[in-house]
XYZ file of C-alpha atoms in Angstrom:
325
model
C -128.138 -147.144 57.158
C -127.739 -150.468 55.368
C -127.673 -150.300 51.574
C -129.578 -152.901 49.586
C -127.113 -154.364 47.026
C -129.876 -154.941 44.457
C -131.097 -151.349 44.795
C -127.529 -150.062 44.503
C -127.027 -151.956 41.240
C -130.315 -150.577 39.863
C -129.298 -147.011 40.698
C -125.916 -147.505 39.061
C -127.568 -148.890 35.940
C -129.779 -145.816 35.552
C -133.557 -145.613 35.177
C -135.547 -148.710 34.318
C -136.262 -149.504 30.707
C -139.382 -147.940 29.217
C -142.235 -150.348 28.523
C -144.023 -150.279 25.130
C -147.002 -148.560 26.794
C -144.736 -145.866 28.279
C -143.009 -145.304 24.932
C -146.425 -144.948 23.340
C -147.405 -142.405 25.998
C -144.270 -140.336 25.258
C -145.076 -140.396 21.536
C -148.723 -139.386 22.089
C -147.775 -136.506 24.406
C -145.175 -135.147 21.975
C -147.590 -135.516 19.074
C -150.310 -133.678 20.991
C -147.902 -130.854 21.761
C -146.840 -130.630 18.119
C -150.485 -130.543 16.996
C -151.365 -127.796 19.480
C -148.447 -125.624 18.405
C -148.760 -126.080 14.638
C -152.534 -125.851 14.383
C -152.896 -122.866 16.691
C -150.212 -120.737 15.051
C -151.313 -121.102 11.444
C -153.757 -118.184 11.397
C -152.085 -116.031 14.056
C -150.914 -112.577 13.026
C -147.329 -111.687 13.980
C -146.579 -110.069 17.313
C -145.211 -106.518 17.152
C -141.528 -107.529 16.914
C -141.808 -111.091 15.597
C -140.982 -110.234 11.977
C -137.532 -108.918 12.887
C -135.907 -112.243 13.755
C -136.434 -114.197 10.491
C -135.935 -111.181 8.216
C -132.698 -109.969 9.815
C -131.595 -113.580 10.325
C -132.054 -114.199 6.598
C -129.875 -111.174 5.862
C -127.241 -112.456 8.317
C -127.159 -115.856 6.608
C -126.266 -114.235 3.289
C -123.949 -111.465 4.448
C -122.311 -113.122 7.499
C -122.569 -109.685 9.101
C -123.709 -109.959 12.739
C -123.524 -106.238 13.406
C -127.052 -105.441 12.214
C -128.483 -105.888 15.725
C -126.332 -105.244 18.791
C -128.794 -105.803 21.627
C -129.348 -109.531 20.958
C -127.032 -112.294 19.679
C -127.893 -113.916 16.322
C -128.603 -117.607 16.987
C -132.376 -117.259 17.423
C -132.627 -115.124 14.295
C -130.580 -117.536 12.209
C -132.560 -120.574 13.362
C -135.886 -118.995 12.411
C -134.474 -117.955 9.022
C -133.216 -121.424 8.031
C -136.517 -122.643 6.470
C -136.590 -119.508 4.326
C -133.543 -120.783 2.436
C -135.871 -123.251 0.719
C -138.494 -120.604 -0.052
C -135.849 -118.232 -1.466
C -137.536 -114.894 -0.680
C -136.103 -111.642 -2.000
C -134.103 -109.381 0.305
C -134.963 -105.671 0.423
C -132.061 -103.172 0.425
C -129.824 -103.589 3.478
C -129.006 -99.901 3.907
C -131.606 -99.532 6.659
C -129.789 -102.122 8.798
C -126.581 -100.083 8.662
C -128.087 -97.572 11.112
C -126.624 -97.572 14.608
C -127.825 -96.395 17.999
C -131.491 -95.514 18.512
C -131.989 -95.235 14.754
C -131.292 -98.952 14.390
C -134.251 -99.747 16.642
C -136.580 -98.032 14.172
C -134.744 -99.211 11.061
C -135.094 -102.906 11.860
C -138.897 -102.595 11.964
C -138.902 -100.899 8.584
C -136.593 -103.546 7.118
C -138.691 -106.447 8.442
C -141.886 -104.850 7.120
C -140.273 -104.408 3.684
C -139.038 -108.000 3.739
C -142.438 -109.544 4.469
C -144.839 -107.167 2.729
C -142.949 -105.269 0.012
C -140.146 -107.456 -1.380
C -142.281 -110.622 -1.221
C -145.958 -111.435 -1.648
C -146.237 -114.556 0.564
C -145.945 -113.087 4.074
C -148.169 -115.711 5.724
C -146.134 -118.571 4.279
C -142.822 -116.966 5.276
C -144.048 -116.335 8.820
C -145.432 -119.847 9.258
C -142.239 -121.598 8.213
C -140.023 -119.261 10.234
C -142.008 -120.285 13.325
C -141.602 -124.026 12.722
C -137.962 -124.343 13.986
C -138.979 -122.931 17.373
C -141.653 -125.617 17.654
C -139.054 -128.330 17.175
C -136.671 -126.678 19.631
C -139.530 -126.838 22.121
C -139.996 -130.529 21.361
C -136.304 -131.026 22.167
C -136.848 -129.225 25.474
C -139.820 -131.498 26.183
C -137.600 -134.551 25.710
C -134.940 -133.061 27.983
C -137.544 -132.444 30.699
C -138.721 -136.042 30.361
C -135.208 -137.497 30.483
C -134.052 -135.515 33.506
C -137.204 -136.227 35.509
C -136.901 -139.900 34.548
C -133.263 -140.052 35.655
C -134.152 -138.400 38.951
C -137.324 -140.212 39.941
C -138.185 -142.923 37.416
C -140.320 -143.452 34.338
C -143.655 -142.330 35.753
C -142.149 -139.106 37.070
C -140.722 -138.466 33.612
C -144.106 -139.036 31.999
C -145.817 -136.754 34.506
C -143.269 -133.983 33.909
C -143.701 -134.382 30.154
C -147.493 -134.200 30.553
C -147.214 -130.936 32.504
C -144.857 -129.495 29.893
C -146.986 -130.440 26.881
C -150.108 -128.729 28.239
C -148.535 -125.661 29.907
C -150.058 -122.566 28.227
C -146.950 -120.374 28.532
C -144.762 -123.046 26.945
C -147.208 -123.590 24.088
C -147.498 -119.837 23.477
C -143.744 -119.195 23.267
C -143.212 -122.308 21.150
C -145.249 -120.752 18.327
C -143.375 -117.470 17.895
C -140.030 -116.530 16.375
C -138.846 -114.997 19.642
C -135.607 -115.570 21.535
C -137.134 -116.792 24.799
C -137.703 -120.441 23.909
C -134.180 -121.010 22.474
C -132.482 -119.501 25.525
C -134.706 -121.543 27.861
C -133.834 -124.724 25.954
C -130.082 -124.227 26.061
C -130.151 -122.948 29.649
C -132.029 -126.075 30.720
C -129.676 -128.331 28.756
C -126.626 -126.586 30.242
C -127.774 -127.217 33.805
C -128.970 -130.748 33.025
C -125.692 -131.731 31.370
C -123.660 -130.047 34.105
C -125.595 -132.143 36.633
C -124.637 -135.243 34.650
C -121.019 -134.055 34.455
C -120.935 -133.568 38.246
C -122.168 -137.129 38.724
C -119.939 -138.673 36.053
C -117.001 -136.399 35.147
C -115.789 -136.997 31.598
C -114.525 -135.019 28.639
C -117.739 -135.781 26.739
C -119.965 -134.433 29.499
C -117.804 -131.333 29.914
C -117.761 -130.576 26.179
C -121.527 -131.055 25.814
C -122.153 -128.786 28.819
C -119.848 -126.101 27.407
C -121.419 -126.370 23.961
C -124.910 -125.803 25.377
C -123.598 -122.903 27.465
C -122.201 -121.328 24.306
C -125.509 -121.833 22.476
C -127.384 -120.257 25.382
C -125.116 -117.203 25.215
C -125.650 -117.040 21.451
C -129.421 -117.072 22.042
C -129.665 -114.213 24.542
C -127.115 -112.163 26.461
C -129.029 -112.675 29.714
C -127.657 -116.239 29.693
C -124.538 -114.829 31.395
C -126.455 -115.543 34.611
C -125.479 -119.185 34.021
C -121.902 -118.539 35.163
C -122.725 -117.818 38.829
C -125.377 -120.553 38.739
C -122.879 -123.160 37.531
C -120.317 -122.036 40.097
C -122.833 -122.515 42.915
C -123.844 -125.911 41.529
C -120.196 -126.951 41.234
C -119.578 -126.070 44.876
C -122.729 -127.736 46.205
C -122.585 -130.936 44.150
C -120.627 -133.719 45.875
C -117.713 -135.126 43.927
C -114.888 -133.796 41.821
C -116.607 -130.534 40.844
C -116.958 -129.398 44.471
C -113.219 -129.896 45.016
C -112.232 -127.913 41.912
C -115.199 -125.631 41.130
C -113.201 -122.892 39.376
C -111.244 -125.372 37.254
C -114.505 -127.015 36.233
C -116.058 -123.669 35.306
C -112.971 -122.627 33.318
C -113.091 -125.842 31.280
C -116.804 -125.470 30.505
C -116.347 -121.768 29.697
C -113.484 -122.522 27.300
C -115.733 -124.829 25.272
C -118.494 -122.183 25.306
C -116.030 -119.570 24.046
C -115.004 -121.893 21.216
C -118.652 -122.315 20.180
C -119.180 -118.543 20.188
C -116.014 -118.035 18.122
C -117.172 -120.638 15.586
C -120.196 -118.463 14.805
C -118.712 -114.979 15.118
C -115.180 -115.627 13.900
C -113.324 -112.343 13.545
C -116.485 -110.466 14.568
C -116.226 -111.669 18.185
C -115.928 -108.042 19.355
C -119.590 -107.606 18.417
C -120.505 -110.299 20.933
C -118.311 -108.754 23.651
C -119.817 -105.296 23.151
C -123.295 -106.847 23.137
C -122.720 -108.435 26.550
C -121.444 -105.112 27.902
C -124.435 -103.206 26.513
C -126.846 -105.812 27.873
C -125.445 -105.437 31.395
C -125.698 -101.647 31.126
C -129.234 -101.978 29.771
C -130.438 -104.102 32.689
C -128.937 -101.646 35.164
C -130.863 -98.718 33.701
C -134.446 -97.580 34.233
C -137.258 -98.783 31.991
C -140.980 -98.062 31.790
C -143.095 -100.762 33.427
C -146.782 -101.305 34.103
C -148.202 -103.483 36.875
C -151.701 -103.775 38.312
C -152.822 -100.304 37.246
C -149.560 -98.543 38.161
C -146.804 -97.103 35.947
C -143.156 -96.759 36.926
C -139.732 -96.215 35.349
C -137.951 -97.864 38.276
C -140.058 -101.019 38.381
C -140.949 -103.182 41.376
C -138.959 -105.951 43.038
C -142.109 -108.069 43.187
C -142.986 -107.676 39.468
C -141.837 -111.109 38.339
C -143.178 -113.067 41.355
C -146.609 -111.533 40.745
C -146.390 -112.163 36.982
C -145.402 -115.778 37.665
C -148.333 -116.322 40.032
C -150.822 -114.729 37.634
C -149.625 -116.431 34.437
C -148.952 -119.931 35.803
C -151.968 -122.283 35.863
C -153.295 -123.015 39.350
C -152.842 -126.819 39.064
C -149.156 -126.349 38.214
C -148.710 -123.944 41.139
C -150.319 -126.577 43.360
C -147.940 -129.291 42.136
C -144.935 -126.992 42.702
C -146.081 -126.264 46.245
C -146.551 -129.988 46.935
C -143.075 -130.729 45.546
C -141.491 -128.094 47.795
C -143.313 -129.442 50.842
């Protein structure tokens, strides 16, 4: 097949420059997303475990002790607690967080309740501002979605992807809570996006940025360990240098990720290692589950496909099906 020299130069130069109208469209979409998230969360009561992240995260910021909670890494908690540094709330006694094992599961709820409703008298204000960082992390994810779609298929594809993101109910819902899901989705997406860029244009900068996002994903949720086999497969399948040296590539990215994790944990890195081990053991165990009127401790292999089909808007499912075809 003959290659058009003009088209080849355009591809090498990257996506076309955004017009003023397209830049305006990006701004309006991001602003609409921000308005939806901020306005809809203001009067929402906390979910059953939402108070734990900012309260324990606030304690971690002051004590530098990351052993309070072993089943989740601390990044999401710390991020949601950052705005509270300006509000300067009082900390309740930390003895409850010294519990270990099953007792710690109960103790953290008591501590978070004391933090919001006993030690301080402005629970609504504390909750609102602890939710705000997650909104801005979601805005960063929106930009990443736009940029990757634009690099792949052009400006209009980027705008369309951004439009779908900004009005997706599941995204909006998780962008308004102090949970760990949105941060791990952000850094997982950025890890794969930057690894894709590294595979196309290998450089130290691209490798370091990929490894840094991998480390942040692991600091957000232990389930991000699934990125290692994913990156290995991508390294093998992507043409270029990474496919010739997939394990070397993965070792380099992993070394940067380990450095990022060590920067946060320092001498407490054993807490992270034991957390990963416990998370793997946890996912291999049995857990109570409910689906379509049935209860089970073993679960169903089709649970998540059904949940995805039920919770995803029909227009988005239609677009996904068209894209696959």
